Amino acid sequence: RLYQISFEMPDCGEEPEPQTQHLVGDFSAPAEFFVTLGVFSFLYALAALVLYLRFHSLYGENKKLPFADFCVTICFAFLWLVAAAAWGKGLSDVKAATRPAGLIAAMGVCQGQEVVCNAGATPAMGLANISVVR
């Protein structure tokens, strides 16, 4: 399924009304995967904490339970690495779709010969980059 990100751009022509431009693409799947994995990790951590604190004797007596806990933790660690890579890819897709030069090229009003369009300042993506690294 395709999502549309809408934003308004001023029209420098005869009508001063802003025009709505649409970026077509699905940028939500990596973020949904990352958040879903985070929620499942949190729920597993709560369940493991209850197991460790409430049923400590069961955990100590059963030799398969610590190994199963270790295997689930390794799986979550691997999936967390995959989710972080997907989050980074999704962020780079959003950056590419919202690059100021690309947005200017999509504006019909900027296609004239006498028209000079300037993107202005490049959007700050520092916090988004940090979210991938952390």
Tab-separated table of N, CA, C and O in Angstrom:
chain	number	residue	atom	x	y	z
A	1	ARG	N	0.849	-1.161	0.000
A	1	ARG	CA	0.000	0.000	0.000
A	1	ARG	C	0.896	1.225	0.000
A	1	ARG	O	1.953	1.234	0.606
A	2	LEU	N	0.457	2.254	-0.627
A	2	LEU	CA	1.229	3.475	-0.748
A	2	LEU	C	0.640	4.558	0.150
A	2	LEU	O	-0.564	4.717	0.231
A	3	TYR	N	1.510	5.269	0.810
A	3	TYR	CA	1.096	6.398	1.623
A	3	TYR	C	1.474	7.673	0.901
A	3	TYR	O	2.425	7.704	0.135
A	4	GLN	N	0.747	8.714	1.162
A	4	GLN	CA	1.079	9.997	0.591
A	4	GLN	C	1.409	10.956	1.719
A	4	GLN	O	0.643	11.096	2.664
A	5	ILE	N	2.558	11.577	1.605
A	5	ILE	CA	2.945	12.631	2.529
A	5	ILE	C	2.616	13.931	1.828
A	5	ILE	O	3.122	14.200	0.743
A	6	SER	N	1.759	14.736	2.423
A	6	SER	CA	1.339	15.978	1.797
A	6	SER	C	2.027	17.155	2.463
A	6	SER	O	2.226	17.163	3.671
A	7	PHE	N	2.374	18.133	1.679
A	7	PHE	CA	2.933	19.371	2.185
A	7	PHE	C	2.564	20.463	1.209
A	7	PHE	O	2.263	20.210	0.050
A	8	GLU	N	2.547	21.680	1.699
A	8	GLU	CA	2.139	22.788	0.860
A	8	GLU	C	3.354	23.566	0.392
A	8	GLU	O	4.280	23.805	1.154
A	9	MET	N	3.317	23.940	-0.886
A	9	MET	CA	4.362	24.761	-1.478
A	9	MET	C	3.703	25.995	-2.067
A	9	MET	O	2.638	25.884	-2.677
A	10	PRO	N	4.324	27.140	-1.894
A	10	PRO	CA	3.708	28.340	-2.472
A	10	PRO	C	3.784	28.306	-3.991
A	10	PRO	O	4.722	27.786	-4.573
A	11	ASP	N	2.778	28.837	-4.609
A	11	ASP	CA	2.741	28.955	-6.059
A	11	ASP	C	3.083	30.402	-6.394
A	11	ASP	O	2.393	31.323	-5.987
A	12	CYS	N	4.148	30.589	-7.103
A	12	CYS	CA	4.619	31.938	-7.419
A	12	CYS	C	3.956	32.484	-8.672
A	12	CYS	O	4.343	33.526	-9.174
A	13	GLY	N	3.006	31.797	-9.211
A	13	GLY	CA	2.330	32.237	-10.429
A	13	GLY	C	1.297	33.310	-10.131
A	13	GLY	O	1.399	34.074	-9.169
A	14	GLU	N	0.278	33.359	-10.922
A	14	GLU	CA	-0.753	34.369	-10.786
A	14	GLU	C	-1.606	34.151	-9.545
A	14	GLU	O	-2.113	35.089	-8.957
A	15	GLU	N	-1.785	32.913	-9.136
A	15	GLU	CA	-2.585	32.618	-7.956
A	15	GLU	C	-1.659	32.449	-6.756
A	15	GLU	O	-0.807	31.565	-6.748
A	16	PRO	N	-1.819	33.269	-5.717
A	16	PRO	CA	-0.935	33.147	-4.554
A	16	PRO	C	-1.309	31.992	-3.632
A	16	PRO	O	-0.709	31.833	-2.591
A	17	GLU	N	-2.279	31.187	-3.994
A	17	GLU	CA	-2.701	30.057	-3.163
A	17	GLU	C	-1.614	28.981	-3.146
A	17	GLU	O	-1.037	28.653	-4.184
A	18	PRO	N	-1.330	28.405	-1.989
A	18	PRO	CA	-0.362	27.299	-1.961
A	18	PRO	C	-0.939	26.047	-2.604
A	18	PRO	O	-2.136	25.788	-2.518
A	19	GLN	N	-0.068	25.286	-3.246
A	19	GLN	CA	-0.465	24.028	-3.862
A	19	GLN	C	0.002	22.877	-2.985
A	19	GLN	O	1.066	22.949	-2.374
A	20	THR	N	-0.774	21.818	-2.953
A	20	THR	CA	-0.412	20.643	-2.178
A	20	THR	C	0.335	19.660	-3.080
A	20	THR	O	-0.147	19.301	-4.151
A	21	GLN	N	1.514	19.265	-2.641
A	21	GLN	CA	2.322	18.279	-3.355
A	21	GLN	C	2.252	16.971	-2.570
A	21	GLN	O	2.128	16.979	-1.350
A	22	HIS	N	2.367	15.861	-3.261
A	22	HIS	CA	2.295	14.556	-2.613
A	22	HIS	C	3.564	13.777	-2.914
A	22	HIS	O	3.986	13.678	-4.063
A	23	LEU	N	4.167	13.230	-1.871
A	23	LEU	CA	5.276	12.297	-2.022
A	23	LEU	C	4.693	10.901	-1.914
A	23	LEU	O	4.070	10.562	-0.912
A	24	VAL	N	4.864	10.099	-2.915
A	24	VAL	CA	4.281	8.764	-2.915
A	24	VAL	C	5.326	7.769	-2.445
A	24	VAL	O	6.446	7.744	-2.949
A	25	GLY	N	4.962	6.970	-1.482
A	25	GLY	CA	5.865	5.951	-0.960
A	25	GLY	C	5.397	5.505	0.410
A	25	GLY	O	4.632	6.192	1.073
A	26	ASP	N	5.856	4.362	0.828
A	26	ASP	CA	5.506	3.824	2.137
A	26	ASP	C	6.749	3.883	3.010
A	26	ASP	O	7.652	3.063	2.867
A	27	PHE	N	6.797	4.855	3.889
A	27	PHE	CA	7.948	5.029	4.775
A	27	PHE	C	7.650	4.537	6.190
A	27	PHE	O	8.441	4.742	7.096
A	28	SER	N	6.514	3.891	6.394
A	28	SER	CA	6.104	3.535	7.744
A	28	SER	C	6.536	2.135	8.179
A	28	SER	O	6.640	1.881	9.376
A	29	ALA	N	6.786	1.233	7.251
A	29	ALA	CA	7.068	-0.160	7.623
A	29	ALA	C	8.300	-0.304	8.518
A	29	ALA	O	8.243	-1.021	9.529
A	30	PRO	N	9.427	0.339	8.210
A	30	PRO	CA	10.580	0.194	9.114
A	30	PRO	C	10.310	0.737	10.518
A	30	PRO	O	10.713	0.129	11.511
A	31	ALA	N	9.605	1.853	10.601
A	31	ALA	CA	9.301	2.422	11.912
A	31	ALA	C	8.347	1.520	12.688
A	31	ALA	O	8.521	1.322	13.898
A	32	GLU	N	7.355	0.962	12.000
A	32	GLU	CA	6.422	0.052	12.669
A	32	GLU	C	7.135	-1.196	13.178
A	32	GLU	O	6.850	-1.672	14.283
A	33	PHE	N	8.051	-1.732	12.388
A	33	PHE	CA	8.814	-2.901	12.804
A	33	PHE	C	9.663	-2.579	14.037
A	33	PHE	O	9.705	-3.346	15.001
A	34	PHE	N	10.315	-1.429	14.022
A	34	PHE	CA	11.170	-1.012	15.127
A	34	PHE	C	10.356	-0.842	16.411
A	34	PHE	O	10.744	-1.334	17.476
A	35	VAL	N	9.216	-0.175	16.319
A	35	VAL	CA	8.388	0.070	17.496
A	35	VAL	C	7.759	-1.229	17.998
A	35	VAL	O	7.713	-1.479	19.211
A	36	THR	N	7.301	-2.076	17.088
A	36	THR	CA	6.711	-3.354	17.491
A	36	THR	C	7.724	-4.221	18.224
A	36	THR	O	7.411	-4.819	19.262
A	37	LEU	N	8.927	-4.266	17.710
A	37	LEU	CA	9.971	-5.041	18.384
A	37	LEU	C	10.290	-4.453	19.753
A	37	LEU	O	10.514	-5.204	20.715
A	38	GLY	N	10.281	-3.138	19.854
A	38	GLY	CA	10.511	-2.497	21.146
A	38	GLY	C	9.432	-2.850	22.158
A	38	GLY	O	9.733	-3.116	23.324
A	39	VAL	N	8.190	-2.874	21.726
A	39	VAL	CA	7.085	-3.224	22.620
A	39	VAL	C	7.197	-4.690	23.061
A	39	VAL	O	7.058	-5.007	24.243
A	40	PHE	N	7.476	-5.586	22.103
A	40	PHE	CA	7.624	-6.998	22.466
A	40	PHE	C	8.830	-7.220	23.386
A	40	PHE	O	8.771	-8.046	24.298
A	41	SER	N	9.900	-6.489	23.166
A	41	SER	CA	11.069	-6.596	24.050
A	41	SER	C	10.722	-6.138	25.457
A	41	SER	O	11.137	-6.762	26.442
A	42	PHE	N	9.979	-5.062	25.557
A	42	PHE	CA	9.567	-4.564	26.867
A	42	PHE	C	8.675	-5.577	27.578
A	42	PHE	O	8.862	-5.850	28.774
A	43	LEU	N	7.711	-6.137	26.851
A	43	LEU	CA	6.828	-7.129	27.470
A	43	LEU	C	7.585	-8.382	27.906
A	43	LEU	O	7.319	-8.941	28.975
A	44	TYR	N	8.559	-8.815	27.075
A	44	TYR	CA	9.360	-9.970	27.464
A	44	TYR	C	10.216	-9.658	28.689
A	44	TYR	O	10.369	-10.512	29.577
A	45	ALA	N	10.757	-8.448	28.746
A	45	ALA	CA	11.553	-8.068	29.909
A	45	ALA	C	10.707	-8.064	31.173
A	45	ALA	O	11.170	-8.504	32.240
A	46	LEU	N	9.470	-7.606	31.078
A	46	LEU	CA	8.582	-7.648	32.246
A	46	LEU	C	8.271	-9.082	32.659
A	46	LEU	O	8.281	-9.415	33.847
A	47	ALA	N	7.993	-9.940	31.673
A	47	ALA	CA	7.705	-11.339	31.981
A	47	ALA	C	8.919	-12.025	32.602
A	47	ALA	O	8.783	-12.794	33.563
A	48	ALA	N	10.102	-11.730	32.070
A	48	ALA	CA	11.319	-12.327	32.629
A	48	ALA	C	11.567	-11.813	34.044
A	48	ALA	O	11.995	-12.583	34.921
A	49	LEU	N	11.281	-10.546	34.287
A	49	LEU	CA	11.455	-9.995	35.627
A	49	LEU	C	10.514	-10.662	36.625
A	49	LEU	O	10.925	-11.002	37.741
A	50	VAL	N	9.271	-10.877	36.215
A	50	VAL	CA	8.330	-11.590	37.086
A	50	VAL	C	8.827	-13.014	37.338
A	50	VAL	O	8.778	-13.512	38.464
A	51	LEU	N	9.322	-13.664	36.297
A	51	LEU	CA	9.848	-15.024	36.458
A	51	LEU	C	11.034	-15.045	37.408
A	51	LEU	O	11.127	-15.920	38.275
A	52	TYR	N	11.957	-14.097	37.258
A	52	TYR	CA	13.149	-14.062	38.114
A	52	TYR	C	12.787	-13.780	39.569
A	52	TYR	O	13.350	-14.388	40.482
A	53	LEU	N	11.869	-12.850	39.788
A	53	LEU	CA	11.565	-12.437	41.157
A	53	LEU	C	10.523	-13.330	41.839
A	53	LEU	O	10.694	-13.689	43.000
A	54	ARG	N	9.486	-13.678	41.137
A	54	ARG	CA	8.391	-14.423	41.753
A	54	ARG	C	8.660	-15.931	41.778
A	54	ARG	O	8.328	-16.596	42.746
A	55	PHE	N	9.229	-16.446	40.708
A	55	PHE	CA	9.455	-17.887	40.597
A	55	PHE	C	10.952	-18.196	40.538
A	55	PHE	O	11.400	-18.944	39.686
A	56	HIS	N	11.702	-17.603	41.450
A	56	HIS	CA	13.152	-17.777	41.445
A	56	HIS	C	13.560	-19.237	41.657
A	56	HIS	O	14.504	-19.722	41.030
A	57	SER	N	12.856	-19.940	42.499
A	57	SER	CA	13.201	-21.348	42.748
A	57	SER	C	12.960	-22.204	41.511
A	57	SER	O	13.752	-23.091	41.195
A	58	LEU	N	11.875	-21.932	40.784
A	58	LEU	CA	11.598	-22.665	39.547
A	58	LEU	C	12.691	-22.400	38.517
A	58	LEU	O	13.133	-23.313	37.819
A	59	TYR	N	13.123	-21.158	38.443
A	59	TYR	CA	14.165	-20.782	37.488
A	59	TYR	C	15.499	-21.452	37.842
A	59	TYR	O	16.245	-21.860	36.968
A	60	GLY	N	15.775	-21.559	39.123
A	60	GLY	CA	17.035	-22.170	39.557
A	60	GLY	C	17.043	-23.687	39.425
A	60	GLY	O	18.086	-24.285	39.161
A	61	GLU	N	15.900	-24.342	39.620
A	61	GLU	CA	15.830	-25.801	39.570
A	61	GLU	C	15.796	-26.330	38.136
A	61	GLU	O	16.369	-27.376	37.856
A	62	ASN	N	15.120	-25.648	37.263
A	62	ASN	CA	14.966	-26.104	35.882
A	62	ASN	C	16.185	-25.658	35.063
A	62	ASN	O	16.489	-24.478	34.978
A	63	LYS	N	16.880	-26.612	34.469
A	63	LYS	CA	18.085	-26.294	33.698
A	63	LYS	C	17.760	-25.817	32.280
A	63	LYS	O	18.577	-25.156	31.652
A	64	LYS	N	16.571	-26.138	31.786
A	64	LYS	CA	16.216	-25.726	30.422
A	64	LYS	C	15.713	-24.285	30.370
A	64	LYS	O	15.834	-23.624	29.338
A	65	LEU	N	15.166	-23.792	31.450
A	65	LEU	CA	14.607	-22.450	31.473
A	65	LEU	C	15.665	-21.360	31.267
A	65	LEU	O	15.446	-20.449	30.462
A	66	PRO	N	16.830	-21.413	31.929
A	66	PRO	CA	17.850	-20.394	31.651
A	66	PRO	C	18.360	-20.451	30.209
A	66	PRO	O	18.623	-19.403	29.601
A	67	PHE	N	18.474	-21.650	29.650
A	67	PHE	CA	18.923	-21.761	28.262
A	67	PHE	C	17.879	-21.196	27.302
A	67	PHE	O	18.219	-20.508	26.335
A	68	ALA	N	16.603	-21.458	27.564
A	68	ALA	CA	15.532	-20.901	26.734
A	68	ALA	C	15.518	-19.377	26.841
A	68	ALA	O	15.351	-18.673	25.831
A	69	ASP	N	15.733	-18.857	28.049
A	69	ASP	CA	15.809	-17.413	28.246
A	69	ASP	C	16.977	-16.823	27.458
A	69	ASP	O	16.841	-15.771	26.819
A	70	PHE	N	18.103	-17.495	27.481
A	70	PHE	CA	19.270	-17.048	26.725
A	70	PHE	C	18.980	-17.038	25.224
A	70	PHE	O	19.329	-16.084	24.525
A	71	CYS	N	18.331	-18.075	24.719
A	71	CYS	CA	18.020	-18.155	23.283
A	71	CYS	C	17.052	-17.057	22.857
A	71	CYS	O	17.241	-16.433	21.799
A	72	VAL	N	16.041	-16.797	23.675
A	72	VAL	CA	15.094	-15.726	23.354
A	72	VAL	C	15.798	-14.375	23.377
A	72	VAL	O	15.562	-13.517	22.519
A	73	THR	N	16.693	-14.177	24.325
A	73	THR	CA	17.451	-12.922	24.399
A	73	THR	C	18.340	-12.736	23.180
A	73	THR	O	18.426	-11.632	22.630
A	74	ILE	N	18.975	-13.802	22.716
A	74	ILE	CA	19.805	-13.725	21.503
A	74	ILE	C	18.936	-13.393	20.293
A	74	ILE	O	19.324	-12.574	19.450
A	75	CYS	N	17.760	-13.997	20.213
A	75	CYS	CA	16.846	-13.692	19.091
A	75	CYS	C	16.422	-12.236	19.117
A	75	CYS	O	16.403	-11.569	18.067
A	76	PHE	N	16.085	-11.722	20.295
A	76	PHE	CA	15.716	-10.316	20.391
A	76	PHE	C	16.883	-9.403	20.029
A	76	PHE	O	16.678	-8.366	19.390
A	77	ALA	N	18.092	-9.767	20.423
A	77	ALA	CA	19.258	-8.946	20.077
A	77	ALA	C	19.463	-8.913	18.564
A	77	ALA	O	19.754	-7.846	17.985
A	78	PHE	N	19.320	-10.052	17.906
A	78	PHE	CA	19.469	-10.095	16.450
A	78	PHE	C	18.368	-9.286	15.766
A	78	PHE	O	18.637	-8.498	14.850
A	79	LEU	N	17.122	-9.469	16.212
A	79	LEU	CA	16.021	-8.719	15.619
A	79	LEU	C	16.159	-7.226	15.875
A	79	LEU	O	15.759	-6.400	15.051
A	80	TRP	N	16.739	-6.854	17.011
A	80	TRP	CA	16.968	-5.439	17.306
A	80	TRP	C	17.984	-4.855	16.321
A	80	TRP	O	17.818	-3.727	15.850
A	81	LEU	N	19.003	-5.622	15.991
A	81	LEU	CA	19.980	-5.173	14.992
A	81	LEU	C	19.320	-5.012	13.626
A	81	LEU	O	19.541	-4.022	12.924
A	82	VAL	N	18.480	-5.967	13.247
A	82	VAL	CA	17.761	-5.889	11.974
A	82	VAL	C	16.815	-4.689	11.975
A	82	VAL	O	16.718	-3.951	10.985
A	83	ALA	N	16.121	-4.469	13.090
A	83	ALA	CA	15.180	-3.345	13.179
A	83	ALA	C	15.916	-2.008	13.099
A	83	ALA	O	15.419	-1.070	12.470
A	84	ALA	N	17.083	-1.917	13.714
A	84	ALA	CA	17.858	-0.678	13.638
A	84	ALA	C	18.318	-0.413	12.203
A	84	ALA	O	18.312	0.732	11.740
A	85	ALA	N	18.702	-1.463	11.495
A	85	ALA	CA	19.085	-1.301	10.089
A	85	ALA	C	17.878	-0.889	9.245
A	85	ALA	O	17.989	-0.028	8.362
A	86	ALA	N	16.717	-1.461	9.513
A	86	ALA	CA	15.504	-1.086	8.786
A	86	ALA	C	15.111	0.355	9.100
A	86	ALA	O	14.691	1.100	8.204
A	87	TRP	N	15.262	0.755	10.350
A	87	TRP	CA	14.974	2.127	10.740
A	87	TRP	C	15.902	3.092	10.004
A	87	TRP	O	15.473	4.139	9.517
A	88	GLY	N	17.173	2.736	9.903
A	88	GLY	CA	18.128	3.568	9.168
A	88	GLY	C	17.782	3.666	7.692
A	88	GLY	O	17.876	4.734	7.085
A	89	LYS	N	17.360	2.562	7.093
A	89	LYS	CA	16.967	2.567	5.682
A	89	LYS	C	15.722	3.414	5.477
A	89	LYS	O	15.620	4.184	4.515
A	90	GLY	N	14.767	3.295	6.367
A	90	GLY	CA	13.558	4.113	6.281
A	90	GLY	C	13.869	5.594	6.410
A	90	GLY	O	13.311	6.425	5.687
A	91	LEU	N	14.787	5.926	7.310
A	91	LEU	CA	15.185	7.318	7.475
A	91	LEU	C	15.882	7.848	6.224
A	91	LEU	O	15.610	8.969	5.786
A	92	SER	N	16.737	7.050	5.630
A	92	SER	CA	17.406	7.501	4.403
A	92	SER	C	16.404	7.649	3.256
A	92	SER	O	16.548	8.548	2.420
A	93	ASP	N	15.366	6.821	3.224
A	93	ASP	CA	14.310	6.975	2.211
A	93	ASP	C	13.536	8.278	2.410
A	93	ASP	O	13.215	8.968	1.443
A	94	VAL	N	13.223	8.610	3.660
A	94	VAL	CA	12.525	9.865	3.936
A	94	VAL	C	13.410	11.052	3.573
A	94	VAL	O	12.944	12.030	2.990
A	95	LYS	N	14.696	10.950	3.894
A	95	LYS	CA	15.621	12.032	3.531
A	95	LYS	C	15.689	12.217	2.024
A	95	LYS	O	15.699	13.342	1.532
A	96	ALA	N	15.734	11.117	1.290
A	96	ALA	CA	15.806	11.209	-0.170
A	96	ALA	C	14.513	11.787	-0.745
A	96	ALA	O	14.544	12.558	-1.703
A	97	ALA	N	13.379	11.429	-0.161
A	97	ALA	CA	12.101	11.916	-0.680
A	97	ALA	C	11.873	13.385	-0.360
A	97	ALA	O	11.151	14.070	-1.084
A	98	THR	N	12.461	13.870	0.718
A	98	THR	CA	12.250	15.261	1.119
A	98	THR	C	13.474	16.129	0.864
A	98	THR	O	13.569	17.221	1.429
A	99	ARG	N	14.390	15.678	0.037
A	99	ARG	CA	15.554	16.484	-0.313
A	99	ARG	C	15.077	17.767	-1.000
A	99	ARG	O	14.266	17.718	-1.923
A	100	PRO	N	15.551	18.928	-0.555
A	100	PRO	CA	15.058	20.186	-1.129
A	100	PRO	C	15.218	20.275	-2.646
A	100	PRO	O	14.319	20.778	-3.324
A	101	ALA	N	16.307	19.794	-3.197
A	101	ALA	CA	16.494	19.851	-4.656
A	101	ALA	C	15.437	19.009	-5.370
A	101	ALA	O	14.925	19.405	-6.422
A	102	GLY	N	15.083	17.878	-4.814
A	102	GLY	CA	14.052	17.034	-5.404
A	102	GLY	C	12.673	17.664	-5.312
A	102	GLY	O	11.851	17.534	-6.216
A	103	LEU	N	12.413	18.349	-4.202
A	103	LEU	CA	11.123	19.019	-4.052
A	103	LEU	C	10.988	20.171	-5.037
A	103	LEU	O	9.919	20.395	-5.608
A	104	ILE	N	12.066	20.898	-5.238
A	104	ILE	CA	12.033	22.003	-6.208
A	104	ILE	C	11.819	21.463	-7.611
A	104	ILE	O	11.071	22.032	-8.403
A	105	ALA	N	12.456	20.342	-7.919
A	105	ALA	CA	12.281	19.748	-9.246
A	105	ALA	C	10.839	19.276	-9.458
A	105	ALA	O	10.363	19.244	-10.591
A	106	ALA	N	10.144	18.951	-8.394
A	106	ALA	CA	8.758	18.491	-8.512
A	106	ALA	C	7.771	19.638	-8.667
A	106	ALA	O	6.633	19.423	-9.065
A	107	MET	N	8.187	20.839	-8.356
A	107	MET	CA	7.293	21.991	-8.470
A	107	MET	C	7.223	22.454	-9.917
A	107	MET	O	8.232	22.771	-10.533
A	108	GLY	N	6.023	22.506	-10.454
A	108	GLY	CA	5.842	22.928	-11.836
A	108	GLY	C	6.223	24.373	-12.073
A	108	GLY	O	6.692	24.739	-13.151
A	109	VAL	N	6.044	25.209	-11.041
A	109	VAL	CA	6.332	26.628	-11.206
A	109	VAL	C	7.831	26.884	-11.379
A	109	VAL	O	8.231	27.893	-11.951
A	110	CYS	N	8.660	25.980	-10.929
A	110	CYS	CA	10.115	26.154	-11.025
A	110	CYS	C	10.679	25.655	-12.348
A	110	CYS	O	11.899	25.669	-12.538
A	111	GLN	N	9.843	25.192	-13.242
A	111	GLN	CA	10.319	24.632	-14.505
A	111	GLN	C	10.493	25.679	-15.596
A	111	GLN	O	11.012	25.380	-16.655
A	112	GLY	N	10.056	26.919	-15.360
A	112	GLY	CA	10.182	27.964	-16.369
A	112	GLY	C	11.621	28.376	-16.587
A	112	GLY	O	12.498	28.172	-15.738
A	113	GLN	N	11.890	29.006	-17.734
A	113	GLN	CA	13.264	29.393	-18.055
A	113	GLN	C	13.718	30.599	-17.252
A	113	GLN	O	14.879	30.703	-16.886
A	114	GLU	N	12.825	31.550	-17.007
A	114	GLU	CA	13.213	32.753	-16.274
A	114	GLU	C	13.093	32.584	-14.767
A	114	GLU	O	13.423	33.487	-14.015
A	115	VAL	N	12.618	31.467	-14.339
A	115	VAL	CA	12.350	31.250	-12.916
A	115	VAL	C	13.586	30.672	-12.239
A	115	VAL	O	14.215	29.741	-12.727
A	116	VAL	N	13.926	31.253	-11.089
A	116	VAL	CA	15.015	30.727	-10.260
A	116	VAL	C	14.419	30.350	-8.911
A	116	VAL	O	13.900	31.201	-8.195
A	117	CYS	N	14.470	29.096	-8.589
A	117	CYS	CA	13.959	28.610	-7.303
A	117	CYS	C	15.141	28.222	-6.422
A	117	CYS	O	16.090	27.594	-6.883
A	118	ASN	N	15.043	28.582	-5.155
A	118	ASN	CA	16.093	28.282	-4.200
A	118	ASN	C	15.470	27.507	-3.041
A	118	ASN	O	14.400	27.873	-2.546
A	119	ALA	N	16.148	26.484	-2.610
A	119	ALA	CA	15.614	25.629	-1.547
A	119	ALA	C	15.761	26.251	-0.178
A	119	ALA	O	15.062	25.886	0.753
A	120	GLY	N	16.658	27.166	-0.021
A	120	GLY	CA	16.883	27.732	1.305
A	120	GLY	C	17.752	26.803	2.132
A	120	GLY	O	18.625	26.104	1.615
A	121	ALA	N	17.486	26.754	3.415
A	121	ALA	CA	18.301	25.941	4.326
A	121	ALA	C	17.933	24.463	4.200
A	121	ALA	O	16.782	24.107	3.997
A	122	THR	N	18.943	23.634	4.305
A	122	THR	CA	18.727	22.188	4.321
A	122	THR	C	18.125	21.806	5.664
A	122	THR	O	18.586	22.271	6.700
A	123	PRO	N	17.093	20.968	5.677
A	123	PRO	CA	16.479	20.599	6.955
A	123	PRO	C	17.468	19.860	7.856
A	123	PRO	O	18.298	19.080	7.387
A	124	ALA	N	17.364	20.129	9.144
A	124	ALA	CA	18.238	19.482	10.129
A	124	ALA	C	17.723	18.083	10.420
A	124	ALA	O	16.576	17.908	10.812
A	125	MET	N	18.556	17.097	10.212
A	125	MET	CA	18.185	15.702	10.471
A	125	MET	C	19.058	15.091	11.565
A	125	MET	O	19.137	13.871	11.682
A	126	GLY	N	19.696	15.928	12.355
A	126	GLY	CA	20.611	15.429	13.373
A	126	GLY	C	19.949	14.521	14.397
A	126	GLY	O	20.461	13.462	14.729
A	127	LEU	N	18.789	14.936	14.909
A	127	LEU	CA	18.104	14.113	15.909
A	127	LEU	C	17.607	12.804	15.305
A	127	LEU	O	17.606	11.762	15.981
A	128	ALA	N	17.204	12.835	14.054
A	128	ALA	CA	16.776	11.600	13.397
A	128	ALA	C	17.958	10.652	13.227
A	128	ALA	O	17.829	9.440	13.410
A	129	ASN	N	19.119	11.200	12.878
A	129	ASN	CA	20.315	10.355	12.753
A	129	ASN	C	20.709	9.750	14.089
A	129	ASN	O	21.112	8.594	14.167
A	130	ILE	N	20.590	10.536	15.145
A	130	ILE	CA	20.923	10.028	16.484
A	130	ILE	C	19.973	8.911	16.888
A	130	ILE	O	20.373	7.947	17.547
A	131	SER	N	18.704	8.996	16.471
A	131	SER	CA	17.743	7.940	16.826
A	131	SER	C	18.133	6.610	16.211
A	131	SER	O	17.841	5.555	16.769
A	132	VAL	N	18.793	6.642	15.059
A	132	VAL	CA	19.244	5.398	14.426
A	132	VAL	C	20.470	4.860	15.152
A	132	VAL	O	20.583	3.664	15.409
A	133	VAL	N	21.384	5.739	15.520
A	133	VAL	CA	22.632	5.311	16.154
A	133	VAL	C	22.373	4.762	17.550
A	133	VAL	O	22.970	3.768	17.956
A	134	ARG	N	21.477	5.409	18.283
A	134	ARG	CA	21.197	4.969	19.638
A	134	ARG	C	20.401	3.705	19.616
A	134	ARG	O	20.410	2.878	20.425
